[in-house]
Amino acid sequence: MEKLVITGGHRLSGDIPISGAKNSALPILIATLLAGGEHRIANLPDLVDVSDTLSLLGRIGCPSLVSGDTLRLNTERIAFHEAPYDVVRRMRASVLVLGPLLARHGEALVSLPGGCAIGVRPIDQHLKGLEALGATFELTGGYIHGKAPNGLRGAEIHLDMPTVTGAENIIMAATLAEGTTVIHNCAREPEIEDLARFLNTLGARVEGAGTSTVTVHGVARLTPASRPYRIMPDRIEAGTYLCAGAVTKGEVRVTGVEPSHLSALIGKLEEAGCEVEVGGDWVRVTGAEQLRPFSVRTAPYPGFPTDMQAQLMVLAILASGTSTLEETIFENRFMHAAELTRMGADIETRGNLATVRGRPALSGATVMASDLRASAALVIAGLAAEGLTQVLRIYHLDRGYENLVGKLRHVGAHIGRVSDREQDLQRLHLAAML
Ligand code: EPU
């Protein structure tokens, strides 16, 4: 398997352009199923999750062609209505096909995602919302078989907790339901707003996305927009590079972003002693010579994002005192702590609370990550550490960070990707020397 090799201790300096948001791109690509015809999507990030979504859509009968960062996708025909286990297992967001397939096609068969490295992650709220719209579900052989042969009807839905993809599934289904749907206690993440904007370009009538009450007035039919739709910038990618700038005592500017999406992170960077400057579509961080400790608690948007918890932990590790990080969204999202400890971090985790006693430095090590954001944290730690760090299992990073190595090198990081073949050659070379 490929790995990343990082020589730490170099201050990062310069601009990093931010790609389209993974967590917007996935629901938007799947939402094209609601409107038969040719769609064009721009600012599409080049990620494994995106190509997995396109191959899922291909299996449903919707071919696509990517040229540069723009995609043409034809959803004229829905030939199959299944998201099989081998696809859902790799990418949980595949469960988003439930809503659109039920709404346009009246039937969907989706493998139940099961747990993953960060928690159990049930989909009961997705099903509860879709059932309120009139769909029925049966569980057979690990698959959820949903049916709505007579179409969906608008309903009043009170969600037990804000769920991002749950809200997206229900909103998509409601666009083609008869009558009005009101979703209470809806998640407010910017990616939901981006999906709603996209749906409205197809002729949907979604109101209130980005607030906790979303109203969807159903329409009889949706049609592809005449202009390409541009995916919003990835706030988590941007936040990850800001953390990298901060821990290397560097000066990194992320460009092409929506600064208001980064407010919670900016607050924590400032609390940790970094200097942050905000422009119209950029944010610059200047790392502190000595980081200060802080406390953070993850929460649904606009709270501090769980997807930035691992990366922020690296700042806490290098701070001048004791910090606490409380994870309230996923029950098992401290897997990176053990790997960071191997690099010299002093972290104690108890339930959903991590107590981090700051250290003057980290030292390079060979580490392995369990999920996407944990991998990003290990890369950031490697950039700050003394000596050589090797990050294994980098397929996680390919799921969510476009051209990570190129972007980091551009701002002065000493980072490279070593292929399987290169590793084999190195082993042969070593064996010949012994
Ligand atoms: N939950 C339920 N029942 C449900 C749905 C959610 O109990 O039916 C619980 C979850 O177990 C969790 C909480 O509600 O404890 C919130 O989960 P949510 O449904 O919001 O998460 P998600 O939609 O599965 C999306 C992102 C994640 C991100 C979370 C939280 C996408 C494709 N994924 O997941 O992104 O961490 O929201 O913001 O949008 C990532 O990009 O690395 C990533 C994991």
GROMACS .gro file of C-alpha atoms and ligand atoms in nm:
model
  478
    1MET     CA    1   0.000   0.000   0.000
    2GLU     CA    2   0.110   0.357  -0.062
    3LYS     CA    3   0.227   0.578   0.223
    4LEU     CA    4   0.318   0.941   0.290
    5VAL     CA    5   0.666   1.030   0.401
    6ILE     CA    6   0.705   1.362   0.582
    7THR     CA    7   1.014   1.538   0.714
    8GLY     CA    8   0.878   1.771   0.979
    9GLY     CA    9   0.990   2.098   1.123
   10HIS     CA   10   0.949   2.322   0.819
   11ARG     CA   11   0.735   2.635   0.853
   12LEU     CA   12   0.461   2.639   0.591
   13SER     CA   13   0.416   2.962   0.404
   14GLY     CA   14   0.193   3.066   0.115
   15ASP     CA   15  -0.153   3.030  -0.039
   16ILE     CA   16  -0.355   2.711  -0.071
   17PRO     CA   17  -0.656   2.715  -0.306
   18ILE     CA   18  -0.947   2.520  -0.160
   19SER     CA   19  -1.141   2.262  -0.363
   20GLY     CA   20  -1.514   2.197  -0.383
   21ALA     CA   21  -1.664   2.047  -0.068
   22LYS     CA   22  -1.678   1.668  -0.051
   23ASN     CA   23  -1.984   1.671   0.174
   24SER     CA   24  -2.170   1.901  -0.068
   25ALA     CA   25  -2.058   1.719  -0.380
   26LEU     CA   26  -2.187   1.377  -0.267
   27PRO     CA   27  -2.550   1.477  -0.193
   28ILE     CA   28  -2.562   1.709  -0.495
   29LEU     CA   29  -2.444   1.434  -0.732
   30ILE     CA   30  -2.704   1.199  -0.586
   31ALA     CA   31  -2.975   1.469  -0.601
   32THR     CA   32  -2.941   1.473  -0.981
   33LEU     CA   33  -3.141   1.146  -0.971
   34LEU     CA   34  -3.448   1.357  -0.893
   35ALA     CA   35  -3.447   1.531  -1.233
   36GLY     CA   36  -3.408   1.317  -1.544
   37GLY     CA   37  -3.176   1.471  -1.805
   38GLU     CA   38  -2.828   1.611  -1.840
   39HIS     CA   39  -2.675   1.792  -1.542
   40ARG     CA   40  -2.354   1.990  -1.528
   41ILE     CA   41  -2.168   2.027  -1.199
   42ALA     CA   42  -1.863   2.251  -1.159
   43ASN     CA   43  -1.588   2.278  -0.896
   44LEU     CA   44  -1.617   1.904  -0.841
   45PRO     CA   45  -1.328   1.782  -0.623
   46ASP     CA   46  -1.115   1.498  -0.755
   47LEU     CA   47  -1.171   1.249  -0.473
   48VAL     CA   48  -1.223   0.876  -0.438
   49ASP     CA   49  -1.561   0.939  -0.267
   50VAL     CA   50  -1.668   1.139  -0.572
   51SER     CA   51  -1.561   0.867  -0.818
   52ASP     CA   52  -1.730   0.604  -0.597
   53THR     CA   53  -2.052   0.811  -0.608
   54LEU     CA   54  -2.026   0.838  -0.987
   55SER     CA   55  -1.977   0.463  -1.020
   56LEU     CA   56  -2.282   0.407  -0.796
   57LEU     CA   57  -2.483   0.640  -1.020
   58GLY     CA   58  -2.343   0.450  -1.320
   59ARG     CA   59  -2.473   0.124  -1.175
   60ILE     CA   60  -2.815   0.286  -1.133
   61GLY     CA   61  -2.803   0.365  -1.507
   62CYS     CA   62  -2.674   0.723  -1.508
   63PRO     CA   63  -2.347   0.767  -1.703
   64SER     CA   64  -2.114   1.061  -1.643
   65LEU     CA   65  -1.814   1.227  -1.800
   66VAL     CA   66  -1.566   1.441  -1.609
   67SER     CA   67  -1.369   1.706  -1.792
   68GLY     CA   68  -1.140   1.912  -1.567
   69ASP     CA   69  -1.340   2.004  -1.260
   70THR     CA   70  -1.674   1.997  -1.446
   71LEU     CA   71  -1.896   1.696  -1.480
   72ARG     CA   72  -2.172   1.600  -1.720
   73LEU     CA   73  -2.413   1.349  -1.574
   74ASN     CA   74  -2.711   1.196  -1.751
   75THR     CA   75  -2.995   1.084  -1.524
   76GLU     CA   76  -3.257   1.032  -1.797
   77ARG     CA   77  -3.302   0.665  -1.714
   78ILE     CA   78  -3.312   0.485  -1.382
   79ALA     CA   79  -3.241   0.123  -1.475
   80PHE     CA   80  -3.169  -0.020  -1.128
   81HIS     CA   81  -3.260   0.104  -0.782
   82GLU     CA   82  -2.995  -0.061  -0.570
   83ALA     CA   83  -2.697   0.060  -0.364
   84PRO     CA   84  -2.515  -0.269  -0.299
   85TYR     CA   85  -2.314  -0.365   0.009
   86ASP     CA   86  -1.973  -0.333  -0.156
   87VAL     CA   87  -2.044   0.033  -0.238
   88VAL     CA   88  -2.218   0.136   0.087
   89ARG     CA   89  -1.947  -0.036   0.292
   90ARG     CA   90  -1.684   0.189   0.133
   91MET     CA   91  -1.890   0.505   0.142
   92ARG     CA   92  -2.175   0.559   0.388
   93ALA     CA   93  -2.306   0.859   0.193
   94SER     CA   94  -2.444   0.605  -0.060
   95VAL     CA   95  -2.744   0.585   0.173
   96LEU     CA   96  -2.844   0.923   0.026
   97VAL     CA   97  -2.989   0.746  -0.281
   98LEU     CA   98  -3.285   0.635  -0.065
   99GLY     CA   99  -3.471   0.968  -0.078
  100PRO     CA  100  -3.428   1.048  -0.449
  101LEU     CA  101  -3.497   0.691  -0.567
  102LEU     CA  102  -3.816   0.665  -0.359
  103ALA     CA  103  -3.934   1.006  -0.477
  104ARG     CA  104  -3.873   0.961  -0.850
  105HIS     CA  105  -3.878   0.585  -0.894
  106GLY     CA  106  -4.099   0.462  -0.607
  107GLU     CA  107  -3.852   0.198  -0.489
  108ALA     CA  108  -3.500   0.170  -0.344
  109LEU     CA  109  -3.287  -0.114  -0.215
  110VAL     CA  110  -2.995   0.005  -0.006
  111SER     CA  111  -2.752  -0.198   0.199
  112LEU     CA  112  -2.760  -0.094   0.566
  113PRO     CA  113  -2.430   0.086   0.628
  114GLY     CA  114  -2.351  -0.069   0.968
  115GLY     CA  115  -2.097   0.088   1.205
  116CYS     CA  116  -1.769   0.245   1.103
  117ALA     CA  117  -1.440   0.357   1.256
  118ILE     CA  118  -1.594   0.662   1.425
  119GLY     CA  119  -1.915   0.515   1.567
  120VAL     CA  120  -2.235   0.315   1.523
  121ARG     CA  121  -2.399   0.578   1.300
  122PRO     CA  122  -2.758   0.452   1.270
  123ILE     CA  123  -2.996   0.581   1.000
  124ASP     CA  124  -3.319   0.561   1.202
  125GLN     CA  125  -3.387   0.934   1.154
  126HIS     CA  126  -3.356   0.903   0.774
  127LEU     CA  127  -3.613   0.621   0.780
  128LYS     CA  128  -3.842   0.798   1.027
  129GLY     CA  129  -3.857   1.105   0.801
  130LEU     CA  130  -3.912   0.906   0.481
  131GLU     CA  131  -4.182   0.697   0.654
  132ALA     CA  132  -4.359   1.018   0.756
  133LEU     CA  133  -4.367   1.103   0.384
  134GLY     CA  134  -4.543   0.771   0.316
  135ALA     CA  135  -4.257   0.532   0.229
  136THR     CA  136  -4.257   0.183   0.379
  137PHE     CA  137  -3.943  -0.012   0.468
  138GLU     CA  138  -3.854  -0.375   0.513
  139LEU     CA  139  -3.520  -0.508   0.630
  140THR     CA  140  -3.405  -0.822   0.445
  141GLY     CA  141  -3.060  -0.972   0.422
  142GLY     CA  142  -2.890  -0.659   0.554
  143TYR     CA  143  -3.072  -0.445   0.297
  144ILE     CA  144  -3.335  -0.177   0.351
  145HIS     CA  145  -3.605  -0.218   0.089
  146GLY     CA  146  -3.807   0.101   0.059
  147LYS     CA  147  -4.126   0.143  -0.140
  148ALA     CA  148  -4.353   0.433  -0.223
  149PRO     CA  149  -4.559   0.305  -0.517
  150ASN     CA  150  -4.821   0.577  -0.488
  151GLY     CA  151  -4.577   0.864  -0.445
  152LEU     CA  152  -4.488   1.061  -0.131
  153ARG     CA  153  -4.698   1.313   0.062
  154GLY     CA  154  -4.574   1.616   0.253
  155ALA     CA  155  -4.564   1.586   0.634
  156GLU     CA  156  -4.456   1.759   0.952
  157ILE     CA  157  -4.136   1.589   1.077
  158HIS     CA  158  -3.967   1.636   1.416
  159LEU     CA  159  -3.618   1.489   1.411
  160ASP     CA  160  -3.475   1.352   1.738
  161MET     CA  161  -3.136   1.505   1.662
  162PRO     CA  162  -2.984   1.718   1.389
  163THR     CA  163  -2.845   1.480   1.127
  164VAL     CA  164  -2.671   1.606   0.813
  165THR     CA  165  -2.731   1.326   0.564
  166GLY     CA  166  -3.064   1.245   0.734
  167ALA     CA  167  -3.187   1.599   0.661
  168GLU     CA  168  -3.051   1.575   0.307
  169ASN     CA  169  -3.234   1.247   0.240
  170ILE     CA  170  -3.565   1.385   0.368
  171ILE     CA  171  -3.532   1.721   0.187
  172MET     CA  172  -3.454   1.545  -0.144
  173ALA     CA  173  -3.752   1.311  -0.107
  174ALA     CA  174  -3.984   1.598  -0.010
  175THR     CA  175  -3.907   1.799  -0.326
  176LEU     CA  176  -4.127   1.561  -0.531
  177ALA     CA  177  -4.385   1.488  -0.259
  178GLU     CA  178  -4.741   1.609  -0.289
  179GLY     CA  179  -4.790   1.908  -0.059
  180THR     CA  180  -4.567   2.071   0.197
  181THR     CA  181  -4.309   1.915   0.430
  182VAL     CA  182  -4.177   2.091   0.739
  183ILE     CA  183  -3.864   1.949   0.906
  184HIS     CA  184  -3.811   2.058   1.266
  185ASN     CA  185  -3.478   2.027   1.453
  186CYS     CA  186  -3.303   2.012   1.117
  187ALA     CA  187  -2.923   2.023   1.096
  188ARG     CA  188  -2.793   2.364   0.983
  189GLU     CA  189  -2.467   2.268   0.811
  190PRO     CA  190  -2.370   2.483   0.508
  191GLU     CA  191  -2.363   2.165   0.295
  192ILE     CA  192  -2.740   2.132   0.348
  193GLU     CA  193  -2.781   2.492   0.227
  194ASP     CA  194  -2.569   2.412  -0.080
  195LEU     CA  195  -2.787   2.109  -0.158
  196ALA     CA  196  -3.102   2.321  -0.119
  197ARG     CA  197  -2.959   2.588  -0.354
  198PHE     CA  198  -2.887   2.315  -0.610
  199LEU     CA  199  -3.235   2.162  -0.575
  200ASN     CA  200  -3.390   2.506  -0.625
  201THR     CA  201  -3.200   2.546  -0.954
  202LEU     CA  202  -3.385   2.229  -1.067
  203GLY     CA  203  -3.720   2.392  -0.986
  204ALA     CA  204  -3.760   2.268  -0.626
  205ARG     CA  205  -3.903   2.495  -0.357
  206VAL     CA  206  -3.688   2.447  -0.047
  207GLU     CA  207  -3.698   2.725   0.213
  208GLY     CA  208  -3.510   2.778   0.537
  209ALA     CA  209  -3.208   2.554   0.468
  210GLY     CA  210  -2.932   2.662   0.708
  211THR     CA  211  -3.189   2.710   0.987
  212SER     CA  212  -3.341   2.448   1.216
  213THR     CA  213  -3.679   2.456   1.037
  214VAL     CA  214  -3.679   2.367   0.669
  215THR     CA  215  -3.992   2.385   0.456
  216VAL     CA  216  -4.020   2.202   0.126
  217HIS     CA  217  -4.314   2.271  -0.105
  218GLY     CA  218  -4.339   1.965  -0.327
  219VAL     CA  219  -4.350   2.008  -0.705
  220ALA     CA  220  -4.467   1.762  -0.973
  221ARG     CA  221  -4.139   1.753  -1.164
  222LEU     CA  222  -3.780   1.875  -1.150
  223THR     CA  223  -3.565   1.952  -1.454
  224PRO     CA  224  -3.187   1.994  -1.493
  225ALA     CA  225  -3.068   2.354  -1.485
  226SER     CA  226  -2.933   2.515  -1.801
  227ARG     CA  227  -2.612   2.636  -1.630
  228PRO     CA  228  -2.351   2.430  -1.447
  229TYR     CA  229  -2.395   2.432  -1.069
  230ARG     CA  230  -2.082   2.527  -0.873
  231ILE     CA  231  -2.014   2.327  -0.554
  232MET     CA  232  -1.928   2.541  -0.248
  233PRO     CA  233  -1.572   2.539  -0.104
  234ASP     CA  234  -1.470   2.269   0.143
  235ARG     CA  235  -1.461   2.423   0.491
  236ILE     CA  236  -1.299   2.115   0.646
  237GLU     CA  237  -1.020   2.104   0.387
  238ALA     CA  238  -0.962   2.476   0.452
  239GLY     CA  239  -0.961   2.423   0.829
  240THR     CA  240  -0.715   2.136   0.798
  241TYR     CA  241  -0.459   2.355   0.616
  242LEU     CA  242  -0.509   2.638   0.867
  243CYS     CA  243  -0.419   2.393   1.145
  244ALA     CA  244  -0.113   2.282   0.946
  245GLY     CA  245  -0.001   2.645   0.917
  246ALA     CA  246  -0.062   2.701   1.289
  247VAL     CA  247   0.138   2.401   1.418
  248THR     CA  248   0.437   2.468   1.193
  249LYS     CA  249   0.453   2.831   1.318
  250GLY     CA  250   0.401   2.928   0.958
  251GLU     CA  251   0.176   3.164   0.766
  252VAL     CA  252  -0.084   2.995   0.548
  253ARG     CA  253  -0.367   3.160   0.357
  254VAL     CA  254  -0.654   2.946   0.233
  255THR     CA  255  -0.821   3.101  -0.071
  256GLY     CA  256  -1.156   3.061  -0.243
  257VAL     CA  257  -1.333   2.991   0.087
  258GLU     CA  258  -1.643   3.119   0.264
  259PRO     CA  259  -1.489   3.262   0.587
  260SER     CA  260  -1.819   3.256   0.780
  261HIS     CA  261  -1.817   2.874   0.753
  262LEU     CA  262  -1.488   2.873   0.946
  263SER     CA  263  -1.595   3.096   1.239
  264ALA     CA  264  -1.586   2.827   1.510
  265LEU     CA  265  -1.237   2.715   1.405
  266ILE     CA  266  -1.108   3.072   1.374
  267GLY     CA  267  -1.224   3.135   1.734
  268LYS     CA  268  -1.021   2.835   1.857
  269LEU     CA  269  -0.711   2.927   1.655
  270GLU     CA  270  -0.720   3.273   1.815
  271GLU     CA  271  -0.776   3.125   2.160
  272ALA     CA  272  -0.466   2.911   2.100
  273GLY     CA  273  -0.267   3.229   2.035
  274CYS     CA  274  -0.257   3.230   1.654
  275GLU     CA  275  -0.317   3.543   1.454
  276VAL     CA  276  -0.603   3.513   1.205
  277GLU     CA  277  -0.684   3.759   0.929
  278VAL     CA  278  -1.006   3.729   0.727
  279GLY     CA  279  -1.070   3.864   0.376
  280GLY     CA  280  -1.368   3.842   0.141
  281ASP     CA  281  -1.293   3.487   0.028
  282TRP     CA  282  -0.978   3.399   0.221
  283VAL     CA  283  -0.847   3.334   0.572
  284ARG     CA  284  -0.483   3.364   0.681
  285VAL     CA  285  -0.336   3.210   0.993
  286THR     CA  286  -0.002   3.301   1.146
  287GLY     CA  287   0.115   3.042   1.395
  288ALA     CA  288   0.214   3.145   1.749
  289GLU     CA  289   0.573   3.084   1.863
  290GLN     CA  290   0.413   2.916   2.167
  291LEU     CA  291   0.057   2.784   2.140
  292ARG     CA  292  -0.176   2.829   2.439
  293PRO     CA  293  -0.405   2.556   2.578
  294PHE     CA  294  -0.780   2.569   2.511
  295SER     CA  295  -1.104   2.375   2.559
  296VAL     CA  296  -1.330   2.268   2.277
  297ARG     CA  297  -1.657   2.080   2.249
  298THR     CA  298  -1.779   1.953   1.913
  299ALA     CA  299  -2.138   2.037   1.822
  300PRO     CA  300  -2.364   2.054   1.518
  301TYR     CA  301  -2.310   2.365   1.300
  302PRO     CA  302  -2.256   2.649   1.386
  303GLY     CA  303  -2.072   2.476   1.674
  304PHE     CA  304  -1.719   2.340   1.643
  305PRO     CA  305  -1.722   2.067   1.373
  306THR     CA  306  -1.647   1.708   1.472
  307ASP     CA  307  -1.464   1.684   1.138
  308MET     CA  308  -1.199   1.929   1.274
  309GLN     CA  309  -1.157   1.774   1.621
  310ALA     CA  310  -0.862   1.547   1.529
  311GLN     CA  311  -0.672   1.823   1.347
  312LEU     CA  312  -0.723   2.071   1.634
  313MET     CA  313  -0.593   1.812   1.880
  314VAL     CA  314  -0.245   1.855   1.726
  315LEU     CA  315  -0.247   2.222   1.837
  316ALA     CA  316  -0.339   2.111   2.191
  317ILE     CA  317  -0.048   1.863   2.192
  318LEU     CA  318   0.199   2.147   2.130
  319ALA     CA  319   0.037   2.402   2.365
  320SER     CA  320   0.194   2.534   2.687
  321GLY     CA  321  -0.055   2.367   2.925
  322THR     CA  322  -0.350   2.129   2.951
  323SER     CA  323  -0.634   2.138   2.695
  324THR     CA  324  -0.959   1.941   2.681
  325LEU     CA  325  -1.146   1.820   2.374
  326GLU     CA  326  -1.500   1.689   2.415
  327GLU     CA  327  -1.653   1.491   2.129
  328THR     CA  328  -2.034   1.503   2.137
  329ILE     CA  329  -2.126   1.384   1.785
  330PHE     CA  330  -1.959   1.045   1.741
  331GLU     CA  331  -1.890   0.802   2.026
  332ASN     CA  332  -1.563   0.662   1.895
  333ARG     CA  333  -1.377   0.951   1.740
  334PHE     CA  334  -1.050   0.952   1.937
  335MET     CA  335  -0.877   0.674   1.744
  336HIS     CA  336  -0.606   0.921   1.637
  337ALA     CA  337  -0.510   0.982   2.003
  338ALA     CA  338  -0.325   0.650   2.034
  339GLU     CA  339  -0.128   0.710   1.714
  340LEU     CA  340  -0.044   1.067   1.820
  341THR     CA  341   0.080   0.927   2.151
  342ARG     CA  342   0.329   0.722   1.950
  343MET     CA  343   0.467   1.053   1.825
  344GLY     CA  344   0.519   1.174   2.182
  345ALA     CA  345   0.181   1.330   2.264
  346ASP     CA  346   0.046   1.311   2.619
  347ILE     CA  347  -0.326   1.237   2.578
  348GLU     CA  348  -0.567   1.072   2.817
  349THR     CA  349  -0.908   0.976   2.680
  350ARG     CA  350  -1.199   0.894   2.905
  351GLY     CA  351  -1.530   0.835   2.730
  352ASN     CA  352  -1.590   1.134   2.508
  353LEU     CA  353  -1.331   1.358   2.676
  354ALA     CA  354  -0.966   1.386   2.578
  355THR     CA  355  -0.728   1.563   2.815
  356VAL     CA  356  -0.412   1.675   2.640
  357ARG     CA  357  -0.106   1.787   2.833
  358GLY     CA  358   0.103   2.007   2.605
  359ARG     CA  359   0.457   1.911   2.508
  360PRO     CA  360   0.740   2.120   2.360
  361ALA     CA  361   0.771   1.893   2.054
  362LEU     CA  362   0.654   1.581   1.874
  363SER     CA  363   0.888   1.325   1.723
  364GLY     CA  364   0.837   1.155   1.388
  365ALA     CA  365   0.710   0.795   1.380
  366THR     CA  366   0.536   0.546   1.155
  367VAL     CA  367   0.163   0.588   1.214
  368MET     CA  368  -0.157   0.451   1.072
  369ALA     CA  369  -0.500   0.609   1.067
  370SER     CA  370  -0.849   0.475   1.105
  371ASP     CA  371  -1.051   0.738   0.918
  372LEU     CA  372  -1.025   1.041   0.697
  373ARG     CA  373  -0.992   1.321   0.954
  374ALA     CA  374  -0.768   1.113   1.183
  375SER     CA  375  -0.534   1.069   0.885
  376ALA     CA  376  -0.533   1.445   0.830
  377ALA     CA  377  -0.436   1.495   1.196
  378LEU     CA  378  -0.143   1.254   1.158
  379VAL     CA  379  -0.020   1.446   0.853
  380ILE     CA  380  -0.039   1.774   1.046
  381ALA     CA  381   0.146   1.618   1.339
  382GLY     CA  382   0.412   1.488   1.099
  383LEU     CA  383   0.461   1.837   0.954
  384ALA     CA  384   0.526   1.975   1.303
  385ALA     CA  385   0.731   1.682   1.437
  386GLU     CA  386   1.106   1.650   1.453
  387GLY     CA  387   1.239   1.397   1.203
  388LEU     CA  388   1.065   1.153   0.974
  389THR     CA  389   0.699   1.051   0.988
  390GLN     CA  390   0.544   0.784   0.770
  391VAL     CA  391   0.164   0.780   0.742
  392LEU     CA  392   0.022   0.444   0.634
  393ARG     CA  393  -0.324   0.363   0.493
  394ILE     CA  394  -0.343   0.686   0.297
  395TYR     CA  395  -0.645   0.567   0.100
  396HIS     CA  396  -0.850   0.742   0.372
  397LEU     CA  397  -0.695   1.075   0.267
  398ASP     CA  398  -0.769   1.014  -0.101
  399ARG     CA  399  -1.137   0.993  -0.009
  400GLY     CA  400  -1.150   1.353   0.109
  401TYR     CA  401  -0.845   1.567   0.026
  402GLU     CA  402  -0.779   1.663  -0.337
  403ASN     CA  403  -0.407   1.676  -0.418
  404LEU     CA  404  -0.303   1.694  -0.053
  405VAL     CA  405   0.066   1.634  -0.129
  406GLY     CA  406   0.080   1.893  -0.410
  407LYS     CA  407  -0.099   2.157  -0.204
  408LEU     CA  408   0.126   2.107   0.101
  409ARG     CA  409   0.444   2.101  -0.107
  410HIS     CA  410   0.339   2.428  -0.268
  411VAL     CA  411   0.359   2.596   0.076
  412GLY     CA  412   0.695   2.440   0.164
  413ALA     CA  413   0.611   2.106   0.324
  414HIS     CA  414   0.861   1.825   0.282
  415ILE     CA  415   0.612   1.554   0.200
  416GLY     CA  416   0.604   1.280  -0.062
  417ARG     CA  417   0.396   0.984  -0.159
  418VAL     CA  418   0.576   0.655  -0.190
  419SER     CA  419   0.418   0.398  -0.417
  420ASP     CA  420   0.415   0.023  -0.358
  421ARG     CA  421   0.667  -0.019  -0.639
  422GLU     CA  422   0.906   0.234  -0.488
  423GLN     CA  423   0.879   0.059  -0.152
  424ASP     CA  424   0.957  -0.275  -0.319
  425LEU     CA  425   1.260  -0.124  -0.490
  426GLN     CA  426   1.381   0.024  -0.159
  427ARG     CA  427   1.346  -0.317   0.009
  428LEU     CA  428   1.539  -0.486  -0.274
  429HIS     CA  429   1.807  -0.219  -0.253
  430LEU     CA  430   1.840  -0.272   0.124
  431ALA     CA  431   1.847  -0.650   0.085
  432ALA     CA  432   2.126  -0.619  -0.174
  433MET     CA  433   2.330  -0.403   0.065
  434LEU     CA  434   2.303  -0.649   0.356
  435EPU     N1  435  -2.763   0.978   1.401
  435EPU     C1  436  -2.857   0.889   1.451
  435EPU     N2  437  -2.956   0.848   1.367
  435EPU     C2  438  -2.964   0.889   1.238
  435EPU     C3  439  -2.868   0.978   1.189
  435EPU     C4  440  -2.768   1.022   1.273
  435EPU     O1  441  -2.852   0.849   1.567
  435EPU     O2  442  -3.057   0.846   1.167
  435EPU     C5  443  -2.656   1.027   1.491
  435EPU     C6  444  -2.516   0.983   1.446
  435EPU     O3  445  -2.485   0.854   1.492
  435EPU     C7  446  -2.431   1.091   1.506
  435EPU     C8  447  -2.519   1.217   1.494
  435EPU     O4  448  -2.651   1.168   1.481
  435EPU     O5  449  -2.408   1.064   1.641
  435EPU     C9  450  -2.488   1.308   1.379
  435EPU     O6  451  -2.462   1.232   1.262
  435EPU     P1  452  -2.498   1.284   1.116
  435EPU     O7  453  -2.613   1.205   1.066
  435EPU     O8  454  -2.512   1.432   1.116
  435EPU     O9  455  -2.369   1.242   1.035
  435EPU     P2  456  -2.368   1.197   0.883
  435EPU    O10  457  -2.474   1.268   0.811
  435EPU    O11  458  -2.361   1.049   0.875
  435EPU    C10  459  -2.210   1.389   0.799
  435EPU    C11  460  -2.078   1.398   0.729
  435EPU    C12  461  -1.967   1.354   0.825
  435EPU    C13  462  -1.972   1.447   0.947
  435EPU    C14  463  -2.111   1.444   1.012
  435EPU    C15  464  -2.128   1.541   1.127
  435EPU    C16  465  -2.138   1.360   0.498
  435EPU    C17  466  -2.131   1.272   0.380
  435EPU     N3  467  -2.080   1.314   0.611
  435EPU    O12  468  -2.225   1.252   0.837
  435EPU    O13  469  -1.845   1.373   0.757
  435EPU    O14  470  -1.878   1.406   1.042
  435EPU    O15  471  -2.212   1.475   0.913
  435EPU    O16  472  -2.102   1.670   1.087
  435EPU    O17  473  -2.191   1.468   0.492
  435EPU    C18  474  -1.618   1.335   0.706
  435EPU    O18  475  -1.631   1.411   0.610
  435EPU    O19  476  -1.505   1.293   0.745
  435EPU    C19  477  -1.737   1.291   0.780
  435EPU    C20  478  -1.737   1.186   0.862
   0.00000   0.00000   0.00000
